[in-house]
PDB file of C-alpha atoms in Angstrom:
ATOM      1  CA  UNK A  28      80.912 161.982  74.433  1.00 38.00           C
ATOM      2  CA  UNK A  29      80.982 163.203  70.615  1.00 40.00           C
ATOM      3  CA  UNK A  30      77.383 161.892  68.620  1.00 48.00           C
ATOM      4  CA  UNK A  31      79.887 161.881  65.385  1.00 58.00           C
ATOM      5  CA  UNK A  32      83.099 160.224  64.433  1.00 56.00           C
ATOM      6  CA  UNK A  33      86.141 162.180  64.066  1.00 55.00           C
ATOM      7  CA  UNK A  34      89.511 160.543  62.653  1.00 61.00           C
ATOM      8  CA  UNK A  35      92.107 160.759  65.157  1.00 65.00           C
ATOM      9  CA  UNK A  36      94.541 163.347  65.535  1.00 61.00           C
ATOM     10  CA  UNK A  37      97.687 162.907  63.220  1.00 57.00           C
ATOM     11  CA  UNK A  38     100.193 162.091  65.696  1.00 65.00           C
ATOM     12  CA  UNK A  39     103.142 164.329  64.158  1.00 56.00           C
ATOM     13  CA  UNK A  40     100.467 167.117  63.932  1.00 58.00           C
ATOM     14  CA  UNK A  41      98.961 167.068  67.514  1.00 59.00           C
ATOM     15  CA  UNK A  42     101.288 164.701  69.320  1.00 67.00           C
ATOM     16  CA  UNK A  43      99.082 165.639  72.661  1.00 66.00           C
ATOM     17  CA  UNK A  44      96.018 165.471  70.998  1.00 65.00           C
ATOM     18  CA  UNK A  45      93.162 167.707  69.341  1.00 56.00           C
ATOM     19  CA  UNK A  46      93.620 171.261  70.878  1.00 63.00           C
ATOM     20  CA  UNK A  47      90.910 172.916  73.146  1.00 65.00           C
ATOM     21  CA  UNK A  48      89.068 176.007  73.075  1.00 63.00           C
ATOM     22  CA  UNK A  49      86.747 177.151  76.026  1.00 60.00           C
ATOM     23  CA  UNK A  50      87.165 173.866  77.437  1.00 62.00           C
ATOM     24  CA  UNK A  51      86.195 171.875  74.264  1.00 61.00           C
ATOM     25  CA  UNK A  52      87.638 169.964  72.139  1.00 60.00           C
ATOM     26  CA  UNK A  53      88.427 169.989  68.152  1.00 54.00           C
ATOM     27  CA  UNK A  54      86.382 167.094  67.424  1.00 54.00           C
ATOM     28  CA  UNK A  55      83.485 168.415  69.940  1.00 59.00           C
ATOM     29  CA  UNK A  56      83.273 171.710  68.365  1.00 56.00           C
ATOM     30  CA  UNK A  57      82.777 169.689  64.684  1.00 52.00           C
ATOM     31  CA  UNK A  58      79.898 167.462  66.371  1.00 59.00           C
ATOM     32  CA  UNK A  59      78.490 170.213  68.211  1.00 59.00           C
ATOM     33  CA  UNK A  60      77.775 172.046  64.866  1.00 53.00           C
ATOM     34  CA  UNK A  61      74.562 172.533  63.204  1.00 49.00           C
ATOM     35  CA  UNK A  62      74.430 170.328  60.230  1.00 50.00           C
ATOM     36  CA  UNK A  63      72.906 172.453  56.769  1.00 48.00           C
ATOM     37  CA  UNK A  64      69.741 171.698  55.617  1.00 49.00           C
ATOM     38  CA  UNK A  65      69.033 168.548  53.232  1.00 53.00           C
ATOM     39  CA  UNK A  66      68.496 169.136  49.677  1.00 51.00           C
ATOM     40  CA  UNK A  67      64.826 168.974  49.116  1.00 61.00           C
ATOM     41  CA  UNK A  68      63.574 165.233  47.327  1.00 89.00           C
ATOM     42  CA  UNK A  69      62.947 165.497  43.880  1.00 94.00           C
ATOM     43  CA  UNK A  70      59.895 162.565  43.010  1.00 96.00           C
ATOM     44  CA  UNK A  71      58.355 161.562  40.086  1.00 96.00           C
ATOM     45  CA  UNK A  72      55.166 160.844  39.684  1.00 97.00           C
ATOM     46  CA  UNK A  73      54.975 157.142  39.633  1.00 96.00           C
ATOM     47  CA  UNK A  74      57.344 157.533  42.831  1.00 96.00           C
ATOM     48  CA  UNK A  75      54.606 159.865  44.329  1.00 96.00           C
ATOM     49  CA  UNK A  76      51.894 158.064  43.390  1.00 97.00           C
ATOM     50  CA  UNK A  77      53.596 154.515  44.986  1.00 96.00           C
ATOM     51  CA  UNK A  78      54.121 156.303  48.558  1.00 95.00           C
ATOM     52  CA  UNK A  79      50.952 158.463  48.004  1.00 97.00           C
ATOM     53  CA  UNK A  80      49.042 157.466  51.651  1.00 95.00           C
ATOM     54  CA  UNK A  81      52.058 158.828  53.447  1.00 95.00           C
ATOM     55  CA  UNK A  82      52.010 161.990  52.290  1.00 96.00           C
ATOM     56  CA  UNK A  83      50.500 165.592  53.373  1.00 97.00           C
ATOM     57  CA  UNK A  84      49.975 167.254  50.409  1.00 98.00           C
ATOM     58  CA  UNK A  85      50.060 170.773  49.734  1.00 98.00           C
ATOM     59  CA  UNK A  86      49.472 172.474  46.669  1.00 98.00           C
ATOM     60  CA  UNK A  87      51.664 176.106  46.473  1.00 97.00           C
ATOM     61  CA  UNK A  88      49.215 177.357  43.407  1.00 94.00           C
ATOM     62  CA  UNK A  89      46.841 180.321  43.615  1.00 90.00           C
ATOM     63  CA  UNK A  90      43.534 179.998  44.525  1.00 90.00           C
ATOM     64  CA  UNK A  91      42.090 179.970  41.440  1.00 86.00           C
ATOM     65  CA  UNK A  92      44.681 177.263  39.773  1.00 90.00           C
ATOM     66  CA  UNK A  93      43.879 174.898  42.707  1.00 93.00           C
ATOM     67  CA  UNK A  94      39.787 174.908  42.350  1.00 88.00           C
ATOM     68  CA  UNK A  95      40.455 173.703  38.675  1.00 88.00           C
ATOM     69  CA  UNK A  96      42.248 170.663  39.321  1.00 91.00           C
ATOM     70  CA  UNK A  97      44.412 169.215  41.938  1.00 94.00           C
ATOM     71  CA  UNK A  98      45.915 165.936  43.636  1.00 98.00           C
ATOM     72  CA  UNK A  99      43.359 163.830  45.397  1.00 97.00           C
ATOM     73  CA  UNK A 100      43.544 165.822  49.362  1.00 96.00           C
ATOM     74  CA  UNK A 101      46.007 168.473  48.578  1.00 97.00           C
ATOM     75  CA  UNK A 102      45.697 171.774  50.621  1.00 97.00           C
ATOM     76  CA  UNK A 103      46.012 174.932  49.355  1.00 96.00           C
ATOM     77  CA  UNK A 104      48.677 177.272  50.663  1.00 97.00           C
ATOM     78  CA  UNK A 105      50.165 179.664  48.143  1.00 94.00           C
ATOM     79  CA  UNK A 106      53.807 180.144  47.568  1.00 93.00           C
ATOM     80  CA  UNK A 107      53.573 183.449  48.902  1.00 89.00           C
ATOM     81  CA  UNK A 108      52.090 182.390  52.034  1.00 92.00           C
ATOM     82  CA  UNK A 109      54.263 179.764  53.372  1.00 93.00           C
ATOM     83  CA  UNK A 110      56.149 181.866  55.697  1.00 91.00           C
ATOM     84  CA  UNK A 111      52.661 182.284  57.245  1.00 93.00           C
ATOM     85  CA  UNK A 112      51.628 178.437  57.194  1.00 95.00           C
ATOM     86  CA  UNK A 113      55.474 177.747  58.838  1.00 94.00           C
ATOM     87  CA  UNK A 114      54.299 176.153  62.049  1.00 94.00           C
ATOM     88  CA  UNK A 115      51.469 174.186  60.697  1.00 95.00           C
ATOM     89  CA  UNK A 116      53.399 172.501  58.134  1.00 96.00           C
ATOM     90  CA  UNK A 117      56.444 172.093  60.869  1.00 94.00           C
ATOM     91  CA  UNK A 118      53.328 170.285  62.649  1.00 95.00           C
ATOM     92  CA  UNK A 119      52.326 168.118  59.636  1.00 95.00           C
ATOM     93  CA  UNK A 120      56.158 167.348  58.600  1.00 94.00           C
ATOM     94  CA  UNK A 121      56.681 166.077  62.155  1.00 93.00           C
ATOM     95  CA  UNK A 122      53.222 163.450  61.484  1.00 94.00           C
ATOM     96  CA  UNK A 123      54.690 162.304  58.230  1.00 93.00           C
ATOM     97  CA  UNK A 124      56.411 163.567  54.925  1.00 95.00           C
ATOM     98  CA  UNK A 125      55.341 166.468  52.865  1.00 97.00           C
ATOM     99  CA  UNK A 126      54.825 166.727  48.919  1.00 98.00           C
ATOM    100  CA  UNK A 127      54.670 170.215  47.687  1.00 98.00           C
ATOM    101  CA  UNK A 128      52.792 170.070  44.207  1.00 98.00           C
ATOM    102  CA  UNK A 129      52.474 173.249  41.538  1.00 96.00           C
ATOM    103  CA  UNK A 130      51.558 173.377  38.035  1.00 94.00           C
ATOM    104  CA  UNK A 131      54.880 172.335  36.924  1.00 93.00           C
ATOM    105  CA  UNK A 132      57.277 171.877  39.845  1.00 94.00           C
ATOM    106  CA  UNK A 133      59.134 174.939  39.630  1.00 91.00           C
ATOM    107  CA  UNK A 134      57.196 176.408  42.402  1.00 92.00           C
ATOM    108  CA  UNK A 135      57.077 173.534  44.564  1.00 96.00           C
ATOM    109  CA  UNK A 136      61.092 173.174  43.974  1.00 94.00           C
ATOM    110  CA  UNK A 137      60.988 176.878  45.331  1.00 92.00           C
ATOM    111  CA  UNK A 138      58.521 176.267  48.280  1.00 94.00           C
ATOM    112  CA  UNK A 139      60.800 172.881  49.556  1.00 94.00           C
ATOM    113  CA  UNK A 140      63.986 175.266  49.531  1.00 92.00           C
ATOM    114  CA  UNK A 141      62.012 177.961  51.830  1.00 92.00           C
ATOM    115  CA  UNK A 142      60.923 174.943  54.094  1.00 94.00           C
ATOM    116  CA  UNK A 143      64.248 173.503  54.282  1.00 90.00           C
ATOM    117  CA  UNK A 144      65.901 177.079  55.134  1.00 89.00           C
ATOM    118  CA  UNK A 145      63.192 177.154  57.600  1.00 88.00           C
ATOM    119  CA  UNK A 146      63.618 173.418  58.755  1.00 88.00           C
ATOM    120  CA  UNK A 147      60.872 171.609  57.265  1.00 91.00           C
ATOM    121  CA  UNK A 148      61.454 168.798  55.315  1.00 90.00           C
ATOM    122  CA  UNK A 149      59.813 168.380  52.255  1.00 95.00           C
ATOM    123  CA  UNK A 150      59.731 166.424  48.301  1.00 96.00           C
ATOM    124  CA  UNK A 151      58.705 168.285  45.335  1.00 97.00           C
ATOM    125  CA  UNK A 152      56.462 166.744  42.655  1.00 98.00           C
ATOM    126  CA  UNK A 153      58.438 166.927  39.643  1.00 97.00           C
ATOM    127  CA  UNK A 154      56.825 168.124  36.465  1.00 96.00           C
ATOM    128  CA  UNK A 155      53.695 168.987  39.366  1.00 96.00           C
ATOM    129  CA  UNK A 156      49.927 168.743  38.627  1.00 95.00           C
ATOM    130  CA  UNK A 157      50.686 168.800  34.867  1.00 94.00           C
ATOM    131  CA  UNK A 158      53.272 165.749  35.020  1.00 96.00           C
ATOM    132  CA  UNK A 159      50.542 163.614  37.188  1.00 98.00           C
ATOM    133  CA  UNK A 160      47.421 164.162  34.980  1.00 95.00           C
ATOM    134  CA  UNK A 161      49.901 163.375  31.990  1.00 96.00           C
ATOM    135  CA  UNK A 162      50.908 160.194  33.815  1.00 96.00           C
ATOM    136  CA  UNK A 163      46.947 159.347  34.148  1.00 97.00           C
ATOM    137  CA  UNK A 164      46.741 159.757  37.719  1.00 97.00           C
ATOM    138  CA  UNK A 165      43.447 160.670  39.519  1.00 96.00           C
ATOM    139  CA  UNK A 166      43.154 164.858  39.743  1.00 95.00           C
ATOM    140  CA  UNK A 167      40.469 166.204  41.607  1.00 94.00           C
ATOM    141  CA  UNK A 168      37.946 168.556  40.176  1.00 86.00           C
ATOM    142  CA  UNK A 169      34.915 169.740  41.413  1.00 77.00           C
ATOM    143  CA  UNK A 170      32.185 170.081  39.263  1.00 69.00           C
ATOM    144  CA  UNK A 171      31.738 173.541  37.056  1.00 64.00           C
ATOM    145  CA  UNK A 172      35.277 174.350  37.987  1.00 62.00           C
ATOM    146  CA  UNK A 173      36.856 175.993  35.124  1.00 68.00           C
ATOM    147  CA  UNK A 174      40.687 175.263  34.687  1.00 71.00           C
ATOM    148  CA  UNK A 175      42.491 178.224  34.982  1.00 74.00           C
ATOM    149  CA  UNK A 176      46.118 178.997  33.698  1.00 79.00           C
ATOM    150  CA  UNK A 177      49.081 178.644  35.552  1.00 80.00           C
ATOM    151  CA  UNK A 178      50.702 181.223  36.948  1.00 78.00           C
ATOM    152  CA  UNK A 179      54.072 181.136  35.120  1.00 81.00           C
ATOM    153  CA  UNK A 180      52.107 180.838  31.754  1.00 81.00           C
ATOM    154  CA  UNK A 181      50.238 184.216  32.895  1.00 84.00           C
ATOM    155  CA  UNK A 182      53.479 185.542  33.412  1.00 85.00           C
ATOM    156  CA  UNK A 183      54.562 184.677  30.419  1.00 89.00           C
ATOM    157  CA  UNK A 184      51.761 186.060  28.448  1.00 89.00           C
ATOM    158  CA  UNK A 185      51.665 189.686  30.907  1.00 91.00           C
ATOM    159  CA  UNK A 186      55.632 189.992  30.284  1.00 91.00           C
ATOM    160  CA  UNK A 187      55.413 189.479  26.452  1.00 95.00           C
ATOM    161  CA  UNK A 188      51.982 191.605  25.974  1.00 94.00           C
ATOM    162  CA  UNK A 189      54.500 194.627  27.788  1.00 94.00           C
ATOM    163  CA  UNK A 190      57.285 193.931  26.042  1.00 94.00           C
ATOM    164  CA  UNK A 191      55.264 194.276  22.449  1.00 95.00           C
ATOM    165  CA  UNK A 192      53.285 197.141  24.002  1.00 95.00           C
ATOM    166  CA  UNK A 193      56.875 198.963  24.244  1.00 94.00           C
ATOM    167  CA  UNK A 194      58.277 197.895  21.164  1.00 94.00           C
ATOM    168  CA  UNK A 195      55.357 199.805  19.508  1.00 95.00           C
ATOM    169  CA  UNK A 196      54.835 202.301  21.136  1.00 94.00           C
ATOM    170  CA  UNK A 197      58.735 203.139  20.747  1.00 94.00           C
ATOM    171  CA  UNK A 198      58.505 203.638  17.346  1.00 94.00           C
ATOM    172  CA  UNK A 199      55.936 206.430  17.836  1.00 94.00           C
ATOM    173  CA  UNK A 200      57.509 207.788  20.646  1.00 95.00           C
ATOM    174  CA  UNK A 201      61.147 206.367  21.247  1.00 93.00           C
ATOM    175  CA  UNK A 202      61.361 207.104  24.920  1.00 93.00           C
ATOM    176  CA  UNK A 203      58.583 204.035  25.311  1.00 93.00           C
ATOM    177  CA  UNK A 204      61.037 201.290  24.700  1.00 93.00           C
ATOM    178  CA  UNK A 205      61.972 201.703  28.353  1.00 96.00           C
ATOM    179  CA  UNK A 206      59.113 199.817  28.935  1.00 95.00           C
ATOM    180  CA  UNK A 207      60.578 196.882  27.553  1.00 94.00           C
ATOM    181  CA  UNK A 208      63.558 197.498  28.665  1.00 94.00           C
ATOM    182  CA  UNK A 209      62.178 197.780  31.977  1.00 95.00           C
ATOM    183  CA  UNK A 210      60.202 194.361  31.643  1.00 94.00           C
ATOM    184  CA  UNK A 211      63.348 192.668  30.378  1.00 93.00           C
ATOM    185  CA  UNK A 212      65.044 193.924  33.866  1.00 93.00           C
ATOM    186  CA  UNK A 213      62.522 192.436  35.926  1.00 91.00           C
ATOM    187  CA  UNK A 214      62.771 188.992  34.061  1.00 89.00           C
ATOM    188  CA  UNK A 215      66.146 189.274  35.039  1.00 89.00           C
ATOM    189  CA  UNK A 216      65.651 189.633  38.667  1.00 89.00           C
ATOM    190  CA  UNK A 217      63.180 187.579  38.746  1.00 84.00           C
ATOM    191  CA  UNK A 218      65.355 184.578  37.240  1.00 84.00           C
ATOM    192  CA  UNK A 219      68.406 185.738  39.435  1.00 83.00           C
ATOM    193  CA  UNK A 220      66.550 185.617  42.639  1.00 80.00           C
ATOM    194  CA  UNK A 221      64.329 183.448  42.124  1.00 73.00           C
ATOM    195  CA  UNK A 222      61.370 185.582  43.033  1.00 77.00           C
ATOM    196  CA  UNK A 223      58.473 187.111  40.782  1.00 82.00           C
ATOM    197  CA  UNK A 224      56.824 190.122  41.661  1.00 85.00           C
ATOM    198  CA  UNK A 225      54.723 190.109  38.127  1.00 88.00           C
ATOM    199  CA  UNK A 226      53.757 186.422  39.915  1.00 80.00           C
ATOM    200  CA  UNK A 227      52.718 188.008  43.038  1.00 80.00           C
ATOM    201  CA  UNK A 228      50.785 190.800  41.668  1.00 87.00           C
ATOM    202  CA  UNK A 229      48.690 188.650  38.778  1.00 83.00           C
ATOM    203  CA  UNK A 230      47.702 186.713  41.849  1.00 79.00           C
ATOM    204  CA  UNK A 231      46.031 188.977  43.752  1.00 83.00           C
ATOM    205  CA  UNK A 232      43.532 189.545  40.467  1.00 84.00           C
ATOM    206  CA  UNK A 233      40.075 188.585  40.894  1.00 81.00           C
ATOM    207  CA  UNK A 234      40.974 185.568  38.834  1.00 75.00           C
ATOM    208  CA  UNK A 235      43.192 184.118  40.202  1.00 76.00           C
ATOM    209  CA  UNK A 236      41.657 184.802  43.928  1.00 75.00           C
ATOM    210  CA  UNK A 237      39.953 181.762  45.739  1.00 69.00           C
ATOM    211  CA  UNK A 238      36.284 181.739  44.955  1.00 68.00           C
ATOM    212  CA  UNK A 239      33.452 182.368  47.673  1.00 69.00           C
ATOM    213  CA  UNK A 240      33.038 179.019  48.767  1.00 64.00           C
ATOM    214  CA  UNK A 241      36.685 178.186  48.846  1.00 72.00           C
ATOM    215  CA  UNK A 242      38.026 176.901  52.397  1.00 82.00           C
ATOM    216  CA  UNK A 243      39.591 179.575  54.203  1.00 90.00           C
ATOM    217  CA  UNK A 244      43.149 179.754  54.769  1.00 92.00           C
ATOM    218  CA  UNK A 245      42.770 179.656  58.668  1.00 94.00           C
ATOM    219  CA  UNK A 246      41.187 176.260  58.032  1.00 94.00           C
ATOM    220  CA  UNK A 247      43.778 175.181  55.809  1.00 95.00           C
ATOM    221  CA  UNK A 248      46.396 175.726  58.929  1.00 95.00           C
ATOM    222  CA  UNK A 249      44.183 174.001  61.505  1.00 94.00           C
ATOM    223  CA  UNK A 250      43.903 171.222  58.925  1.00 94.00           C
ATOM    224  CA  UNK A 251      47.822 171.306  58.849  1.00 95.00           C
ATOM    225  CA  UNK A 252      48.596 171.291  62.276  1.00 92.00           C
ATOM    226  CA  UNK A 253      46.043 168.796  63.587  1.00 86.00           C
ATOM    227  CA  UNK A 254      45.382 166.476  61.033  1.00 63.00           C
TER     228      UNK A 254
END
């Protein structure tokens, strides 16, 4: 019997009836389909901080963002390691719901979309760890940590040093301002595809790496899939 509800056939349409194919019917073949993944939950703040014991979080930051501040319990796998962390957080998900956190929530928004295409479901903290200190929620830092800046504001500051650097240089030696061009290209990509490879490659700098004494990642998973 069909899980769904399908209106019944128009009579002057299919006087006999929804046709079959293979030996199923129209309506079947509509139930029997996949549905498309749910648009990740957008909370706020005060909405995250109401339903807070319910949640796994997990901070998508680098390393070095997350040991300077971060929600009260949040684990630390980076954006460009959730392919990697997949079955854990499938795991976790299936235990209770998942808030992905960044600095701002534009990575988190991006992290929930790869979960959903991968069939996780998961919320996003809107306007992320900056939103919920702002809000005067409890953040988590360990003493001596040093707050580091995020990663789109290193971006930022690495795509605009290059584009000056260009601009300069060009007027020494013209065929330099292909540097900025170049730059501006990649900020184009990176806004059409939502990816970042400046992102990626500031965060495998020493300063943005997790420090000696951080938890390793294979911890971080077991954490994940057993908690």
């Amino acid at each position: 019997m069909s899980s769904c509800t399908i209106p019944p056939p128009v009579p002057h349409i299919y006087p006999h009836g929804y046709p079959t194919r293979g030996g199923q019917r129209f309506d079947e073949r509509i139930c029997s389909v996949t549905p498309p993944p749910t648009v990740p939950a957008r909370l706020t703040a005060a909405e995250a901080s109401a339903r807070y014991a319910e949640f796994t979080v997990v901070d998508v930051r680098t390393p070095g963002e997350y040991v300077g501040g971060r929600l009260p319990g949040a684990l630390n796998v980076p954006l460009d390691r959730l392919g990697e962390a997949a079955s854990a957080l499938a795991a976790a998900a299936a235990r209770g719901p998942l808030l992905i956190v960044c600095a701002s929530g534009a990575r988190s928004a991006r992290g929930c979309e790869q979960l959903v295409a991968l069939g996780v479901e998961a919320a996003t903290l809107e306007g992320g760890t900056g939103g919920w200190a702002a809000a005067g929620l409890p953040v988590e830092r360990p003493s001596g940590a040093v707050a580091r800046w995020p990663m789109d504001r290193q971006v930022r500051l690495a795509a605009g040093a290059l584009v000056l650097v260009g601009f300069l240089a060009g007027l020494v030696w013209p065929p330099a301002h292909w540097l900025s061009g170049l730059v501006g290209a990649g900020l184009f990509f990176s806004g059409a595809t939502g990816t970042c490879g400046m992102a990626v490659l500031l965060a495998r700098l020493p300063y943005n790496r997790p420090p000696k004494d951080a938890r390793p990642f294979e911890e971080t998973l077991a954490r994940l899939a057993s908690a």
